[in-house]
Amino acid sequence: MRVGVVGVQGDVAEHVAAVERAGDRRGLNVEGVAVRNAGVVPDCDALTLPGGESTTISRLLHRRDIAPEIVDHTAAGKPLFATCAGLIVVSRDARDNRVETLNLMDVTVDRNAFGRQRDSFEAHLDVTGLDEPFPAVFIRAPTVAEADSDVESLATIDGRPVAVREGPVVGTAFHPELTDDFRLHDLALLDPLTDDS
Amino acid sequence: MAEPTDLEDLRRGTDLVKRGFARMQQGGVIMDVVTREQARIAEDVGAVAVMALEAVPADIRKRGGVARMPDPANVEEIIDEVSIPAMGKSRIGHRMEAEILEALGVDMIDESEVLTPADDRYHIDKREFTAPFVCGARNLQEALRRIDEGAAMVRTKGEAGTGDVNQAVHHQRNIKGAIRQLTGMNHEEREKWAREHEAPAHLVHETADMGRLPVVNFAAGGIATPADAALMMYHGCDGIFVGSGVFGAEDPEHMGTAIVDAVNDWDNPEALAKVAGAAGSGMKGESNASLPEEERLQDRGV
C-alpha cells in the first residue's frame, strides 16, 4: 500500500521512514512517498501530514494545488494522520489568519499553546486504545481548544486534548515519527487500511 | 478514558526535543532580519523562521568594527511580530550573550562566525542550554566537534555577506565527501580518521553508520539567488539560511518568495526557470576570490 507524506516542508524524511518501518513491523509492504506536487495524492491509500511550520505548509499546499486533493482524500473516507503542524493544517480554525486551514476536523486549535521552543518537552502520555504510555515529543506544539461532539479526544495534557480522532482523520499535537514507537501509526493508518482489505 | 498527564511530568531541553526542533525546519528557508518590518515580510513570503541580528552580514563587512548580539529590545520586537520561530545570533564563545538570547525566548541560537568571536579557543558548552543551537562548519570534523558540544543543527559557513555561493558549496562538498569516505572504512580506519581530524570518535562512527550527519544540515553563507538555493539543495542540504540575499536584493518580497519556491522545486528546472524569472535582481555581492585572508569570516571558530 502507498502512503503519501505531504512533503512541502517539515520532517518529511522522518515520516516516510516511520510509515515504512511501521509497515515492516507488521509484515505489510508499505511504500512511503513524499508528495511535493499535485497529482500524487489521488493514487495514495493513506496520507500523513508532517510537522513543520504551519504557516509555510498551509501556504505551499494552496499554492501548489495539493490542498483540494487532500480534502477529496478524506471525503472518500481514506485515512489521514496529521502531526503537530499537520494537526493545525487539518483543523477548522487555527485562530490565526496566517494559517489557511483545510477544515477536515471539527476542532479549533491554539498554535504554540505551551509556549516557545524552550517550553517544548517530552512526556509519557496515556492514550486511549494503547495499553502502555506513549513517549510523546512536543515541539512548539498546539493543543485543541474546542472540539465538536463527534471528535474523540484520545489524550490530554493539563486538561487540553493533544490527540484527537474524527472519522478517518487522526491528529496529534506531538511527533510519533521522531520515536521508534509505531502504535499510533497502527491506530491511525495501518489498522484502518487492513480492516478495509 | 486515558489518564491525564500533568505539566509537572514534562522533560524540557532534551536532545530529542532540541534536534527535533531543527528537524521541523527542513525544506525551509530561514531569513536574516534586522527589524520587525523585515520579520513581517519574511513570514509573509513563507520563511520557516527568522534570524535576528543587528546588521546583515554584507553591512557588517562594510561597517567593520566589533559585531555583537542584537539589541534585546529589537529581538523582543521581532519575537512579537511573527508566529514562526525567531532565532538570534551570539558571538562564538560568548556564553552570556547566548543566555540573554535564551532568556528573551529565542527559539534557536546561532553561535556565529559572522559576529566577532568572544573566545578564540572555546565554543559555548551548548549542552547546558534548554534552547537548541546551530553552528557553522567548513568540514566534517568541525561539524562533529560542534555536535559534540551540543549543537542541534549544523550549517555550512560559506562566506557570509559576499553573495558568492562558492564557499558554501566547498564546505558542503567537504562534509558529504568525508561521510562517503567514512562509510567505506572499517572500525580501526574510522578510529584513525577521528584521531587525525580531531573529531569525537563516537560521532564519527554514528555518522558513518547513518551515512549522514546525525543532526539537520543547512546551507549558509553567500546564497543570493533562487538558483543558489536550489544548488545547495542539490548538494544534499536539508534547508537554507539566507543572510543578505533577501534584504540586500532589489525587491526583498519577490526575492524572498522566489528563494522559498526554489527550495521546494530545486529538482524541477522548468519550475525553477519561472521562479528565478520572478525574483528581480540579486544583491551585487563580492567574489570570494577577491577577499583578503584577514577578511574571511569562515576561519573563525574552528
XYZ file of C-alpha atoms in Angstrom:
499
model
C 0.000 0.000 0.000
C 1.009 3.543 -0.703
C 1.195 6.220 1.985
C 1.708 9.771 0.754
C 3.697 12.025 3.057
C 2.665 15.530 2.159
C 6.148 16.891 1.864
C 6.254 20.559 1.074
C 8.167 21.370 4.280
C 8.990 19.795 7.670
C 10.138 16.390 8.908
C 9.150 14.584 5.711
C 12.006 12.052 5.620
C 11.211 11.034 9.204
C 7.554 10.424 8.274
C 8.480 8.373 5.200
C 10.855 6.222 7.271
C 8.295 5.849 10.076
C 5.426 4.620 7.855
C 7.698 2.123 6.098
C 9.102 0.785 9.378
C 5.622 0.609 10.883
C 4.569 -1.482 7.876
C 7.653 -3.734 8.069
C 6.935 -4.479 11.692
C 3.533 -5.861 10.716
C 4.801 -7.646 7.626
C 2.987 -5.200 5.331
C 4.509 -3.789 2.177
C 4.140 -0.045 2.761
C 5.671 2.435 0.347
C 6.111 5.977 1.713
C 6.025 8.676 -0.971
C 6.955 12.323 -0.380
C 4.357 14.474 -2.153
C 5.557 17.872 -3.361
C 3.227 18.361 -6.326
C -0.419 17.957 -7.308
C -1.465 14.678 -8.941
C 0.091 12.201 -6.474
C -2.432 12.223 -3.619
C -5.240 10.560 -5.663
C -3.051 7.441 -6.004
C -2.378 7.151 -2.259
C -4.207 4.747 0.091
C -3.445 6.920 3.100
C -1.764 10.234 3.866
C 0.326 11.774 6.600
C 0.785 15.480 7.196
C 4.158 16.107 8.888
C 5.322 18.593 11.449
C 6.980 21.788 10.326
C 5.816 25.376 10.208
C 2.055 25.502 9.710
C 2.161 28.960 8.077
C 4.674 27.750 5.487
C 2.984 24.374 4.928
C -0.544 25.763 4.504
C 0.671 28.455 2.135
C 2.515 25.930 -0.049
C -0.377 23.402 -0.036
C -2.666 26.023 -1.517
C -0.139 27.499 -3.938
C 0.730 24.040 -5.263
C -2.929 22.875 -5.552
C -2.389 19.917 -3.222
C -4.969 21.216 -0.713
C -8.127 20.226 -2.660
C -6.701 16.742 -3.265
C -6.281 16.219 0.489
C -9.885 17.323 1.018
C -11.077 14.788 -1.600
C -8.929 12.080 0.018
C -10.607 12.324 3.420
C -14.045 12.895 1.860
C -13.567 9.423 0.325
C -13.024 8.091 3.856
C -9.319 7.306 3.393
C -7.047 7.565 6.460
C -5.056 10.701 7.248
C -2.565 11.034 10.108
C -1.558 14.620 10.943
C 1.143 15.519 13.466
C 1.774 18.900 15.121
C 1.726 21.451 12.279
C -0.310 18.845 10.385
C -2.980 18.963 13.100
C -3.114 22.750 12.754
C -3.472 22.450 8.969
C -6.389 19.949 9.165
C -8.282 21.909 11.819
C -11.368 24.032 11.220
C -9.688 27.114 12.604
C -6.236 27.937 13.995
C -7.443 31.287 15.367
C -4.722 32.943 13.301
C -5.304 34.353 9.825
C -1.725 33.493 8.862
C -2.771 29.837 8.516
C -5.372 28.838 5.923
C -6.652 25.553 7.370
C -8.262 22.651 5.466
C -11.257 22.169 7.795
C -11.044 18.350 7.848
C -11.685 18.115 11.595
C -14.256 19.921 13.701
C -11.681 21.386 16.070
C -10.161 24.760 16.694
C -6.527 24.739 17.775
C -4.197 27.077 19.612
C -0.801 27.364 17.965
C 2.289 27.252 20.234
C -0.063 26.506 23.123
C 2.704 25.565 25.571
C 4.946 28.497 24.656
C 8.171 28.846 22.708
C 10.861 26.248 21.964
C 12.328 26.497 25.485
C 8.934 25.189 26.725
C 8.975 22.188 24.353
C 9.111 18.821 26.130
C 8.913 15.035 26.211
C 6.304 13.246 28.305
C 4.912 9.757 28.809
C 1.359 10.127 27.648
C -1.625 7.901 28.317
C -3.527 7.387 25.066
C -6.954 5.802 24.713
C -6.596 2.452 22.981
C -2.925 1.926 23.973
C -2.001 -0.332 26.901
C 1.207 1.461 27.871
C 2.022 5.208 27.895
C 3.306 6.707 24.627
C 6.692 8.560 24.502
C 5.403 11.857 23.154
C 7.672 14.649 21.850
C 6.060 18.096 21.820
C 7.818 20.834 19.825
C 6.227 24.303 19.900
C 3.100 22.208 19.964
C -0.539 23.201 19.528
C -3.464 21.967 21.615
C -7.107 21.526 20.753
C -9.081 24.455 22.140
C -12.609 23.459 21.118
C -13.948 20.246 19.625
C -17.401 19.234 18.359
C -19.070 16.243 19.979
C -18.173 13.876 17.114
C -14.465 14.422 17.806
C -12.933 11.820 20.129
C -10.178 13.021 22.468
C -7.526 10.279 22.790
C -5.127 12.019 25.192
C -4.879 15.204 27.205
C -2.227 17.292 28.941
C -3.327 19.634 31.670
C -6.914 19.020 30.574
C -6.273 20.025 26.949
C -6.690 17.441 24.149
C -3.415 16.608 22.359
C -4.555 13.578 20.319
C -7.914 13.508 18.547
C -9.838 11.367 16.070
C -12.776 12.180 13.833
C -13.750 9.674 11.157
C -10.695 8.802 9.032
C -8.578 11.643 10.446
C -6.254 11.272 13.462
C -4.306 14.286 14.681
C -1.615 14.536 17.356
C -0.019 17.675 18.788
C 3.204 15.655 19.222
C 5.588 13.755 16.927
C 5.313 9.925 16.896
C 7.567 9.939 13.801
C 10.537 11.066 15.938
C 10.409 7.938 18.099
C 10.622 4.187 17.459
C 7.098 3.644 18.742
C 4.652 2.938 15.910
C 1.476 2.210 17.859
C -0.137 5.447 16.715
C 0.785 4.722 13.100
C -1.023 1.417 13.568
C -4.046 3.118 15.065
C -4.248 5.945 12.522
C -3.115 4.258 9.305
C -2.446 0.531 9.300
C -5.461 -0.696 11.307
C -7.959 1.183 9.086
C -6.146 0.096 5.904
C -6.026 -3.576 6.856
C -9.665 -3.543 8.036
C -10.767 -2.435 4.583
C -8.843 -5.071 2.680
C -10.530 7.027 29.066
C -6.797 7.861 29.209
C -5.201 9.196 32.380
C -4.471 12.934 32.106
C -0.787 13.972 32.103
C 0.246 16.848 34.341
C 2.557 19.709 33.458
C 4.998 18.655 36.221
C 5.888 15.415 34.438
C 7.442 17.043 31.382
C 11.134 16.897 30.368
C 12.432 20.013 28.577
C 15.657 20.686 26.641
C 16.438 17.021 25.885
C 18.493 16.116 22.792
C 15.363 14.737 21.144
C 13.457 17.984 21.746
C 16.358 20.164 20.544
C 17.221 18.099 17.472
C 13.529 17.613 16.785
C 13.038 21.371 16.579
C 15.778 21.533 13.938
C 14.093 18.709 12.009
C 10.886 20.752 11.733
C 12.827 23.423 9.798
C 13.759 21.022 6.961
C 12.839 22.027 3.441
C 12.565 25.589 4.661
C 14.279 28.951 4.341
C 15.491 30.834 7.429
C 15.925 34.536 6.732
C 18.202 37.081 8.430
C 16.201 40.087 9.641
C 17.265 43.305 11.321
C 13.880 44.947 12.012
C 10.335 43.855 12.816
C 9.227 45.097 9.383
C 11.679 42.709 7.742
C 10.481 39.903 10.026
C 6.896 40.566 8.866
C 7.956 40.342 5.214
C 9.942 37.141 5.870
C 6.941 35.396 7.444
C 4.612 36.617 4.678
C 6.816 35.245 1.893
C 6.990 31.806 3.566
C 10.171 31.715 5.674
C 10.113 28.888 8.263
C 11.974 31.052 10.778
C 13.685 34.402 11.101
C 17.194 35.079 12.408
C 17.590 38.305 14.373
C 20.862 40.179 14.090
C 21.948 43.810 14.347
C 23.017 44.146 10.701
C 23.007 41.749 7.729
C 26.448 40.251 7.045
C 27.093 42.420 3.963
C 26.610 45.534 6.123
C 28.762 44.089 8.928
C 31.555 43.679 6.383
C 31.194 47.235 5.094
C 30.933 48.766 8.541
C 33.815 46.913 10.225
C 34.350 47.162 13.990
C 33.077 44.660 16.582
C 29.884 42.808 15.656
C 27.811 41.704 18.681
C 24.478 40.080 19.526
C 21.378 42.088 18.513
C 19.801 44.634 20.861
C 17.425 42.747 23.235
C 14.645 45.295 22.641
C 14.908 44.624 18.939
C 14.859 40.847 19.480
C 11.677 41.178 21.565
C 10.001 43.209 18.821
C 10.889 40.573 16.243
C 9.644 37.743 18.510
C 6.346 39.603 18.974
C 5.926 40.292 15.292
C 5.954 36.734 13.928
C 4.364 33.376 14.778
C 7.194 31.386 13.165
C 10.309 30.658 15.272
C 12.662 33.554 15.951
C 16.375 32.756 16.201
C 19.218 35.023 17.260
C 22.979 35.198 16.743
C 25.527 35.176 19.555
C 29.285 35.587 19.291
C 31.374 32.397 19.309
C 32.249 31.510 22.908
C 30.044 34.267 24.389
C 28.025 32.264 26.882
C 26.340 35.322 28.360
C 25.040 36.595 25.017
C 23.570 33.136 24.500
C 21.999 33.162 27.974
C 20.453 36.562 27.273
C 19.033 35.311 23.977
C 17.645 32.222 25.713
C 16.074 34.381 28.451
C 14.446 36.538 25.745
C 12.724 33.407 24.426
C 14.688 32.958 21.220
C 13.844 29.529 19.717
C 17.359 28.709 18.466
C 20.746 30.352 18.975
C 23.259 30.671 16.136
C 26.775 30.706 17.594
C 28.033 32.537 14.573
C 31.365 33.379 12.971
C 29.630 36.345 11.324
C 29.923 38.159 14.675
C 33.288 38.925 16.267
C 34.379 35.863 18.303
C 34.491 36.422 22.071
C 36.700 33.402 22.783
C 39.479 32.323 20.435
C 39.835 28.822 21.937
C 36.449 27.581 23.159
C 32.921 27.468 21.842
C 29.918 27.683 24.178
C 29.098 24.461 26.046
C 25.732 24.139 24.357
C 24.625 21.015 26.217
C 23.838 23.117 29.271
C 21.180 25.153 27.463
C 17.474 24.427 27.029
C 17.473 26.336 23.730
C 18.876 24.450 20.726
C 21.949 25.788 18.883
C 23.061 25.904 15.271
C 26.755 26.259 14.404
C 28.741 26.704 11.203
C 31.264 24.214 9.843
C 33.665 24.112 6.893
C 34.142 20.351 7.004
C 33.022 17.179 8.762
C 35.453 17.344 11.678
C 34.321 20.881 12.548
C 30.682 19.786 12.287
C 31.236 16.817 14.619
C 33.090 18.961 17.176
C 30.122 21.351 17.268
C 27.639 18.469 17.607
C 29.739 17.079 20.455
C 29.454 20.467 22.185
C 25.674 20.161 21.843
C 24.744 21.770 18.509
C 21.320 20.505 17.330
C 21.838 21.748 13.766
C 24.875 22.338 11.560
C 25.168 24.736 8.654
C 27.925 25.435 6.160
C 29.885 28.565 6.959
C 30.164 29.704 3.369
C 31.479 33.230 3.246
C 28.699 35.377 4.662
C 27.857 38.750 3.165
C 29.604 38.176 -0.156
C 26.705 36.916 -2.269
C 29.199 34.363 -3.609
C 27.975 30.785 -3.069
C 31.377 29.269 -3.869
C 32.474 28.641 -0.258
C 29.128 27.167 0.846
C 29.452 24.653 -2.000
C 33.044 23.955 -0.976
C 32.056 23.278 2.646
C 29.076 21.098 1.768
C 31.227 19.042 -0.614
C 33.809 18.640 2.169
C 31.150 17.302 4.554
C 29.451 14.977 2.066
C 32.748 13.730 0.650
C 34.131 12.884 4.080
C 30.945 10.990 5.007
C 31.192 8.950 1.800
C 34.817 8.140 2.650
C 33.929 7.095 6.204
C 31.124 4.766 5.151
C 33.668 2.688 3.222
C 36.022 2.356 6.218
C 36.216 -0.363 8.840
C 36.267 0.287 12.593
C 40.004 0.850 13.004
C 40.208 3.127 9.953
C 37.388 5.258 11.340
C 39.160 5.472 14.707
C 42.315 6.644 12.943
C 40.341 9.175 10.918
C 38.846 10.538 14.152
C 42.296 10.931 15.754
C 43.846 12.557 12.699
C 40.956 15.006 12.283
C 40.424 15.791 15.973
C 36.837 14.586 15.728
C 34.931 12.767 18.517
C 35.167 9.053 17.660
C 31.639 8.142 18.791
C 30.189 10.726 16.393
C 32.481 9.559 13.580
C 31.059 6.038 13.965
C 27.471 7.280 14.275
C 27.807 9.432 11.142
C 29.450 6.620 9.171
C 26.746 4.151 10.195
C 23.920 6.559 9.289
C 25.598 7.782 6.093
C 24.730 11.343 7.077
C 25.205 13.835 9.901
C 23.197 12.890 12.993
C 21.643 16.377 13.008
C 19.995 18.503 10.327
C 22.463 20.127 7.919
C 21.587 23.508 6.358
C 23.378 25.701 3.828
C 24.501 29.213 4.736
C 26.882 31.869 3.549
C 26.715 33.630 0.200
C 23.330 32.334 -1.007
C 21.913 35.219 -3.056
C 19.531 33.823 -5.688
C 16.887 31.085 -6.165
C 19.423 29.180 -8.274
C 21.978 29.335 -5.421
C 19.390 27.919 -3.003
C 18.492 25.128 -5.451
C 22.190 24.343 -5.919
C 22.656 23.828 -2.169
C 19.600 21.536 -2.038
C 21.106 19.584 -4.947
C 24.252 19.189 -2.841
C 22.181 17.481 -0.148
C 21.440 20.297 2.308
C 18.246 19.977 4.362
C 17.334 23.660 4.049
C 18.731 27.144 3.563
C 19.771 30.199 5.557
C 19.670 33.437 3.580
C 21.516 36.389 5.047
C 21.990 39.483 2.958
C 20.462 37.777 -0.094
C 16.834 38.741 0.609
C 17.000 42.197 2.163
C 20.033 43.163 0.073
C 18.091 42.397 -3.120
C 16.334 44.956 -5.288
C 12.892 43.654 -4.253
C 13.043 41.644 -0.991
C 9.458 40.306 -1.273
C 9.946 38.909 -4.762
C 13.404 37.551 -3.935
C 12.200 36.000 -0.665
C 9.212 34.302 -2.335
C 11.413 33.050 -5.163
C 14.013 31.526 -2.819
C 11.279 29.742 -0.807
C 9.794 28.341 -4.033
C 13.228 27.359 -5.336
C 13.901 25.238 -2.246
C 10.664 23.369 -2.922
C 11.286 22.969 -6.653
C 15.066 22.585 -6.646
C 14.874 19.448 -8.818
C 12.390 20.848 -11.361
C 14.208 23.090 -13.897
C 11.011 24.321 -15.627
C 9.563 25.490 -12.326
C 12.920 26.975 -11.306
C 13.087 28.971 -14.523
C 9.734 30.586 -13.694
C 10.731 31.188 -10.093
C 14.080 32.735 -10.987
C 12.428 34.992 -13.553
C 10.170 36.473 -10.863
C 12.955 37.169 -8.383
C 14.267 40.515 -9.606
C 17.971 41.254 -9.445
C 20.037 39.975 -6.548
C 22.486 41.710 -4.253
C 25.600 42.972 -6.004
C 27.997 40.904 -3.934
C 31.706 40.473 -3.923
C 33.659 37.487 -5.249
C 35.339 35.312 -2.631
C 38.484 35.234 -4.703
C 38.947 38.975 -4.183
C 38.698 38.791 -0.362
C 41.950 39.286 1.549
C 42.565 36.477 4.028
C 42.048 38.689 7.093
C 38.513 39.498 5.922
C 37.447 35.855 5.705
C 34.817 35.080 8.361
C 34.840 31.303 7.867
C 38.226 30.789 9.543
C 36.815 31.979 12.876
C 35.982 29.339 15.484
C 37.153 26.031 14.025
